[in-house]
JSON list of C-alpha atoms in Angstrom, two decimals:
[
{"chain": "Z", "resi": 1, "resn": "MET", "atom": "CA", "xyz": [-12.26, -7.54, 16.22]},
{"chain": "Z", "resi": 2, "resn": "GLU", "atom": "CA", "xyz": [-13.80, -9.96, 18.58]},
{"chain": "Z", "resi": 3, "resn": "GLU", "atom": "CA", "xyz": [-15.62, -13.29, 18.25]},
{"chain": "Z", "resi": 4, "resn": "SER", "atom": "CA", "xyz": [-18.98, -11.58, 18.69]},
{"chain": "Z", "resi": 5, "resn": "ILE", "atom": "CA", "xyz": [-18.81, -10.42, 15.06]},
{"chain": "Z", "resi": 6, "resn": "PHE", "atom": "CA", "xyz": [-19.76, -13.98, 14.05]},
{"chain": "Z", "resi": 7, "resn": "GLU", "atom": "CA", "xyz": [-22.97, -13.76, 16.02]},
{"chain": "Z", "resi": 8, "resn": "ARG", "atom": "CA", "xyz": [-24.23, -11.02, 13.67]},
{"chain": "Z", "resi": 9, "resn": "PRO", "atom": "CA", "xyz": [-26.76, -11.80, 10.92]},
{"chain": "Z", "resi": 10, "resn": "LEU", "atom": "CA", "xyz": [-25.53, -12.14, 7.30]},
{"chain": "Z", "resi": 11, "resn": "GLU", "atom": "CA", "xyz": [-26.56, -8.55, 6.46]},
{"chain": "Z", "resi": 12, "resn": "ASP", "atom": "CA", "xyz": [-24.24, -7.23, 9.23]},
{"chain": "Z", "resi": 13, "resn": "GLN", "atom": "CA", "xyz": [-21.18, -9.24, 8.25]},
{"chain": "Z", "resi": 14, "resn": "LEU", "atom": "CA", "xyz": [-18.35, -7.14, 6.72]},
{"chain": "Z", "resi": 15, "resn": "CYS", "atom": "CA", "xyz": [-17.27, -10.03, 4.50]},
{"chain": "Z", "resi": 16, "resn": "PHE", "atom": "CA", "xyz": [-20.78, -10.17, 2.95]},
{"chain": "Z", "resi": 17, "resn": "GLU", "atom": "CA", "xyz": [-20.94, -6.41, 2.24]},
{"chain": "Z", "resi": 18, "resn": "VAL", "atom": "CA", "xyz": [-17.49, -6.43, 0.68]},
{"chain": "Z", "resi": 19, "resn": "TYR", "atom": "CA", "xyz": [-18.49, -9.44, -1.46]},
{"chain": "Z", "resi": 20, "resn": "ARG", "atom": "CA", "xyz": [-21.75, -7.77, -2.56]},
{"chain": "Z", "resi": 21, "resn": "ALA", "atom": "CA", "xyz": [-20.04, -4.49, -3.35]},
{"chain": "Z", "resi": 22, "resn": "ALA", "atom": "CA", "xyz": [-17.33, -6.18, -5.43]},
{"chain": "Z", "resi": 23, "resn": "SER", "atom": "CA", "xyz": [-19.87, -8.26, -7.27]},
{"chain": "Z", "resi": 24, "resn": "ASP", "atom": "CA", "xyz": [-22.14, -5.28, -7.98]},
{"chain": "Z", "resi": 25, "resn": "PHE", "atom": "CA", "xyz": [-19.19, -3.16, -9.03]},
{"chain": "Z", "resi": 26, "resn": "GLY", "atom": "CA", "xyz": [-18.09, -5.84, -11.46]},
{"chain": "Z", "resi": 27, "resn": "LYS", "atom": "CA", "xyz": [-21.65, -6.06, -12.92]},
{"chain": "Z", "resi": 28, "resn": "MET", "atom": "CA", "xyz": [-21.83, -2.30, -13.30]},
{"chain": "Z", "resi": 29, "resn": "TYR", "atom": "CA", "xyz": [-18.52, -2.19, -15.10]},
{"chain": "Z", "resi": 30, "resn": "ASN", "atom": "CA", "xyz": [-19.48, -5.15, -17.33]},
{"chain": "Z", "resi": 31, "resn": "ARG", "atom": "CA", "xyz": [-22.65, -3.26, -18.39]},
{"chain": "Z", "resi": 32, "resn": "ALA", "atom": "CA", "xyz": [-20.57, -0.19, -19.26]},
{"chain": "Z", "resi": 33, "resn": "LEU", "atom": "CA", "xyz": [-17.94, -2.18, -21.12]},
{"chain": "Z", "resi": 34, "resn": "LYS", "atom": "CA", "xyz": [-20.29, -4.42, -23.04]},
{"chain": "Z", "resi": 35, "resn": "GLU", "atom": "CA", "xyz": [-20.46, -2.17, -26.14]},
{"chain": "Z", "resi": 36, "resn": "PHE", "atom": "CA", "xyz": [-16.61, -2.35, -26.31]},
{"chain": "Z", "resi": 37, "resn": "HIS", "atom": "CA", "xyz": [-16.58, -6.14, -25.91]},
{"chain": "Z", "resi": 38, "resn": "LEU", "atom": "CA", "xyz": [-14.42, -5.81, -22.82]},
{"chain": "Z", "resi": 39, "resn": "THR", "atom": "CA", "xyz": [-14.63, -7.51, -19.47]},
{"chain": "Z", "resi": 40, "resn": "PHE", "atom": "CA", "xyz": [-13.93, -5.82, -16.17]},
{"chain": "Z", "resi": 41, "resn": "PRO", "atom": "CA", "xyz": [-10.54, -7.57, -15.74]},
{"chain": "Z", "resi": 42, "resn": "GLN", "atom": "CA", "xyz": [-9.63, -6.55, -19.31]},
{"chain": "Z", "resi": 43, "resn": "TYR", "atom": "CA", "xyz": [-10.47, -2.98, -18.49]},
{"chain": "Z", "resi": 44, "resn": "LEU", "atom": "CA", "xyz": [-8.22, -3.15, -15.44]},
{"chain": "Z", "resi": 45, "resn": "VAL", "atom": "CA", "xyz": [-5.32, -4.23, -17.69]},
{"chain": "Z", "resi": 46, "resn": "LEU", "atom": "CA", "xyz": [-6.08, -1.27, -19.97]},
{"chain": "Z", "resi": 47, "resn": "LEU", "atom": "CA", "xyz": [-6.05, 1.05, -16.95]},
{"chain": "Z", "resi": 48, "resn": "VAL", "atom": "CA", "xyz": [-2.49, -0.15, -16.14]},
{"chain": "Z", "resi": 49, "resn": "LEU", "atom": "CA", "xyz": [-1.43, 0.41, -19.74]},
{"chain": "Z", "resi": 50, "resn": "TRP", "atom": "CA", "xyz": [-3.07, 3.87, -19.87]},
{"chain": "Z", "resi": 51, "resn": "ASP", "atom": "CA", "xyz": [-0.99, 4.75, -16.78]},
{"chain": "Z", "resi": 52, "resn": "ASP", "atom": "CA", "xyz": [2.23, 3.19, -18.06]},
{"chain": "Z", "resi": 53, "resn": "ASN", "atom": "CA", "xyz": [2.24, 2.09, -21.71]},
{"chain": "Z", "resi": 54, "resn": "GLN", "atom": "CA", "xyz": [4.90, -0.33, -22.97]},
{"chain": "Z", "resi": 55, "resn": "ILE", "atom": "CA", "xyz": [5.25, -2.34, -19.82]},
{"chain": "Z", "resi": 56, "resn": "VAL", "atom": "CA", "xyz": [6.55, -5.83, -19.06]},
{"chain": "Z", "resi": 57, "resn": "ILE", "atom": "CA", "xyz": [3.84, -8.43, -18.40]},
{"chain": "Z", "resi": 58, "resn": "LYS", "atom": "CA", "xyz": [5.29, -9.16, -14.95]},
{"chain": "Z", "resi": 59, "resn": "HIS", "atom": "CA", "xyz": [4.69, -5.56, -13.91]},
{"chain": "Z", "resi": 60, "resn": "ILE", "atom": "CA", "xyz": [1.08, -5.60, -15.08]},
{"chain": "Z", "resi": 61, "resn": "GLY", "atom": "CA", "xyz": [0.51, -8.68, -12.90]},
{"chain": "Z", "resi": 62, "resn": "GLU", "atom": "CA", "xyz": [2.19, -7.02, -9.90]},
{"chain": "Z", "resi": 63, "resn": "ARG", "atom": "CA", "xyz": [0.05, -3.85, -10.28]},
{"chain": "Z", "resi": 64, "resn": "LEU", "atom": "CA", "xyz": [-3.19, -5.86, -10.51]},
{"chain": "Z", "resi": 65, "resn": "GLY", "atom": "CA", "xyz": [-2.26, -8.56, -8.06]},
{"chain": "Z", "resi": 66, "resn": "MET", "atom": "CA", "xyz": [-2.85, -11.18, -10.78]},
{"chain": "Z", "resi": 67, "resn": "GLY", "atom": "CA", "xyz": [-0.74, -14.23, -11.39]},
{"chain": "Z", "resi": 68, "resn": "ILE", "atom": "CA", "xyz": [0.59, -15.03, -14.85]},
{"chain": "Z", "resi": 69, "resn": "GLY", "atom": "CA", "xyz": [-1.92, -17.87, -15.28]},
{"chain": "Z", "resi": 70, "resn": "THR", "atom": "CA", "xyz": [-4.80, -15.44, -14.80]},
{"chain": "Z", "resi": 71, "resn": "LEU", "atom": "CA", "xyz": [-3.21, -12.56, -16.71]},
{"chain": "Z", "resi": 72, "resn": "ASN", "atom": "CA", "xyz": [-2.01, -14.38, -19.91]},
{"chain": "Z", "resi": 73, "resn": "PRO", "atom": "CA", "xyz": [-5.47, -15.36, -21.17]},
{"chain": "Z", "resi": 74, "resn": "ILE", "atom": "CA", "xyz": [-6.69, -11.80, -20.58]},
{"chain": "Z", "resi": 75, "resn": "LEU", "atom": "CA", "xyz": [-3.74, -10.36, -22.50]},
{"chain": "Z", "resi": 76, "resn": "ASN", "atom": "CA", "xyz": [-4.19, -12.90, -25.30]},
{"chain": "Z", "resi": 77, "resn": "ARG", "atom": "CA", "xyz": [-7.87, -11.92, -25.70]},
{"chain": "Z", "resi": 78, "resn": "LEU", "atom": "CA", "xyz": [-7.04, -8.18, -25.71]},
{"chain": "Z", "resi": 79, "resn": "GLU", "atom": "CA", "xyz": [-4.34, -8.76, -28.32]},
{"chain": "Z", "resi": 80, "resn": "LYS", "atom": "CA", "xyz": [-6.72, -10.81, -30.45]},
{"chain": "Z", "resi": 81, "resn": "GLN", "atom": "CA", "xyz": [-9.39, -8.07, -30.20]},
{"chain": "Z", "resi": 82, "resn": "GLY", "atom": "CA", "xyz": [-6.89, -5.40, -31.22]},
{"chain": "Z", "resi": 83, "resn": "TRP", "atom": "CA", "xyz": [-6.56, -3.58, -27.90]},
{"chain": "Z", "resi": 84, "resn": "LEU", "atom": "CA", "xyz": [-2.83, -4.20, -27.37]},
{"chain": "Z", "resi": 85, "resn": "THR", "atom": "CA", "xyz": [0.33, -5.57, -28.92]},
{"chain": "Z", "resi": 86, "resn": "LYS", "atom": "CA", "xyz": [2.98, -7.85, -27.42]},
{"chain": "Z", "resi": 87, "resn": "GLU", "atom": "CA", "xyz": [6.59, -8.07, -28.42]},
{"chain": "Z", "resi": 88, "resn": "PRO", "atom": "CA", "xyz": [9.75, -9.55, -26.92]},
{"chain": "Z", "resi": 89, "resn": "SER", "atom": "CA", "xyz": [11.87, -7.18, -24.84]},
{"chain": "Z", "resi": 90, "resn": "LEU", "atom": "CA", "xyz": [15.11, -6.14, -26.36]},
{"chain": "Z", "resi": 91, "resn": "LEU", "atom": "CA", "xyz": [16.72, -5.99, -22.89]},
{"chain": "Z", "resi": 92, "resn": "ASP", "atom": "CA", "xyz": [15.48, -9.33, -21.54]},
{"chain": "Z", "resi": 93, "resn": "LYS", "atom": "CA", "xyz": [14.65, -12.16, -23.97]},
{"chain": "Z", "resi": 94, "resn": "ARG", "atom": "CA", "xyz": [12.49, -13.81, -21.29]},
{"chain": "Z", "resi": 95, "resn": "ALA", "atom": "CA", "xyz": [10.26, -10.74, -20.92]},
{"chain": "Z", "resi": 96, "resn": "THR", "atom": "CA", "xyz": [7.41, -9.55, -23.13]},
{"chain": "Z", "resi": 97, "resn": "ILE", "atom": "CA", "xyz": [6.53, -5.84, -23.56]},
{"chain": "Z", "resi": 98, "resn": "VAL", "atom": "CA", "xyz": [2.84, -5.01, -23.79]},
{"chain": "Z", "resi": 99, "resn": "SER", "atom": "CA", "xyz": [1.73, -1.79, -25.51]},
{"chain": "Z", "resi": 100, "resn": "LEU", "atom": "CA", "xyz": [-1.58, -0.16, -26.26]},
{"chain": "Z", "resi": 101, "resn": "SER", "atom": "CA", "xyz": [-2.89, -0.25, -29.80]},
{"chain": "Z", "resi": 102, "resn": "GLU", "atom": "CA", "xyz": [-4.25, 2.79, -31.56]},
{"chain": "Z", "resi": 103, "resn": "LYS", "atom": "CA", "xyz": [-7.75, 1.42, -30.84]},
{"chain": "Z", "resi": 104, "resn": "ALA", "atom": "CA", "xyz": [-7.07, 1.45, -27.09]},
{"chain": "Z", "resi": 105, "resn": "VAL", "atom": "CA", "xyz": [-5.67, 5.00, -27.21]},
{"chain": "Z", "resi": 106, "resn": "THR", "atom": "CA", "xyz": [-8.58, 6.40, -29.20]},
{"chain": "Z", "resi": 107, "resn": "SER", "atom": "CA", "xyz": [-11.30, 4.49, -27.28]},
{"chain": "Z", "resi": 108, "resn": "LYS", "atom": "CA", "xyz": [-10.21, 5.58, -23.82]},
{"chain": "Z", "resi": 109, "resn": "LYS", "atom": "CA", "xyz": [-12.49, 8.63, -23.66]},
{"chain": "Z", "resi": 110, "resn": "ALA", "atom": "CA", "xyz": [-15.54, 6.74, -24.95]},
{"chain": "Z", "resi": 111, "resn": "ILE", "atom": "CA", "xyz": [-14.92, 3.91, -22.47]},
{"chain": "Z", "resi": 112, "resn": "HIS", "atom": "CA", "xyz": [-14.68, 6.31, -19.59]},
{"chain": "Z", "resi": 113, "resn": "PHE", "atom": "CA", "xyz": [-17.80, 8.13, -20.70]},
{"chain": "Z", "resi": 114, "resn": "ALA", "atom": "CA", "xyz": [-19.69, 4.84, -20.80]},
{"chain": "Z", "resi": 115, "resn": "ILE", "atom": "CA", "xyz": [-18.49, 4.02, -17.25]},
{"chain": "Z", "resi": 116, "resn": "LEU", "atom": "CA", "xyz": [-19.38, 7.48, -15.97]},
{"chain": "Z", "resi": 117, "resn": "SER", "atom": "CA", "xyz": [-22.88, 7.09, -17.43]},
{"chain": "Z", "resi": 118, "resn": "GLU", "atom": "CA", "xyz": [-23.33, 3.74, -15.53]},
{"chain": "Z", "resi": 119, "resn": "VAL", "atom": "CA", "xyz": [-22.00, 5.29, -12.30]},
{"chain": "Z", "resi": 120, "resn": "LYS", "atom": "CA", "xyz": [-24.47, 8.14, -12.62]},
{"chain": "Z", "resi": 121, "resn": "ALA", "atom": "CA", "xyz": [-27.30, 5.70, -13.27]},
{"chain": "Z", "resi": 122, "resn": "CYS", "atom": "CA", "xyz": [-26.42, 3.89, -10.03]},
{"chain": "Z", "resi": 123, "resn": "ASN", "atom": "CA", "xyz": [-27.09, 7.11, -8.08]},
{"chain": "Z", "resi": 124, "resn": "LEU", "atom": "CA", "xyz": [-24.10, 6.96, -5.78]},
{"chain": "Z", "resi": 125, "resn": "GLU", "atom": "CA", "xyz": [-24.77, 10.41, -4.33]},
{"chain": "Z", "resi": 126, "resn": "GLY", "atom": "CA", "xyz": [-24.23, 10.53, -0.63]},
{"chain": "Z", "resi": 127, "resn": "ILE", "atom": "CA", "xyz": [-21.23, 8.19, -0.75]},
{"chain": "Z", "resi": 128, "resn": "ASP", "atom": "CA", "xyz": [-18.02, 9.86, 0.25]},
{"chain": "Z", "resi": 129, "resn": "SER", "atom": "CA", "xyz": [-15.73, 8.30, -2.39]},
{"chain": "Z", "resi": 130, "resn": "SER", "atom": "CA", "xyz": [-12.54, 9.80, -0.92]},
{"chain": "Z", "resi": 131, "resn": "PHE", "atom": "CA", "xyz": [-13.31, 8.35, 2.53]},
{"chain": "Z", "resi": 132, "resn": "LEU", "atom": "CA", "xyz": [-14.36, 5.00, 0.98]},
{"chain": "Z", "resi": 133, "resn": "MET", "atom": "CA", "xyz": [-11.12, 4.86, -1.04]},
{"chain": "Z", "resi": 134, "resn": "LYS", "atom": "CA", "xyz": [-9.00, 5.52, 2.07]},
{"chain": "Z", "resi": 135, "resn": "GLN", "atom": "CA", "xyz": [-10.90, 2.81, 4.00]},
{"chain": "Z", "resi": 136, "resn": "LEU", "atom": "CA", "xyz": [-10.54, 0.29, 1.17]},
{"chain": "Z", "resi": 137, "resn": "LYS", "atom": "CA", "xyz": [-6.82, 1.03, 0.90]},
{"chain": "Z", "resi": 138, "resn": "LEU", "atom": "CA", "xyz": [-6.44, 0.44, 4.61]},
{"chain": "Z", "resi": 139, "resn": "LEU", "atom": "CA", "xyz": [-8.46, -2.79, 4.38]},
{"chain": "Z", "resi": 140, "resn": "ASN", "atom": "CA", "xyz": [-6.40, -4.02, 1.34]},
{"chain": "Z", "resi": 141, "resn": "SER", "atom": "CA", "xyz": [-3.16, -3.16, 3.11]},
{"chain": "Z", "resi": 142, "resn": "ALA", "atom": "CA", "xyz": [-4.17, -5.05, 6.25]},
{"chain": "Z", "resi": 143, "resn": "MET", "atom": "CA", "xyz": [-5.27, -8.03, 4.15]},
{"chain": "Z", "resi": 144, "resn": "SER", "atom": "CA", "xyz": [-2.05, -8.00, 2.15]},
{"chain": "Z", "resi": 145, "resn": "GLN", "atom": "CA", "xyz": [0.02, -7.93, 5.32]},
{"chain": "Z", "resi": 146, "resn": "ALA", "atom": "CA", "xyz": [-1.98, -10.87, 6.70]},
{"chain": "Z", "resi": 147, "resn": "ASP", "atom": "CA", "xyz": [-1.50, -12.70, 3.44]},
{"chain": "Z", "resi": 148, "resn": "THR", "atom": "CA", "xyz": [2.28, -12.33, 3.61]},
{"chain": "Z", "resi": 149, "resn": "GLY", "atom": "CA", "xyz": [2.41, -13.28, 7.26]},
{"chain": "Z", "resi": 150, "resn": "SER", "atom": "CA", "xyz": [3.72, -9.87, 8.32]},
{"chain": "Z", "resi": 151, "resn": "VAL", "atom": "CA", "xyz": [1.02, -9.23, 10.94]}
]
């Protein structure tokens, strides 16, 4: 990229489009999750647990790119609402194992149906989701490398 990118109007700035897309995506998910009393970040935690139930808190944070200070309040709210349970690890007394509750297991399909309904309502036809996913993974990888100073 060259300096001329800064001469573009707001609507032609990559940072602005990424910001808007992330914001609108969050709003869409929040609409879909409202009936379940879940936030988008709480749903992301559930996604990790649906992939890999009974996982150490540290690993949830690593998968989501969230620090413990951000993750703990989310986990506490999910536990209080009956979506998950936490218990000390038998292998490492410093670690806590997080597991899905029965509510989370049985609600998975309904949650995904509500999200699918919102996605359909947004009329995302014409968007090549596979291509977009590849591009976002490349973008995130490049940003992560820059963040760690490996560029």
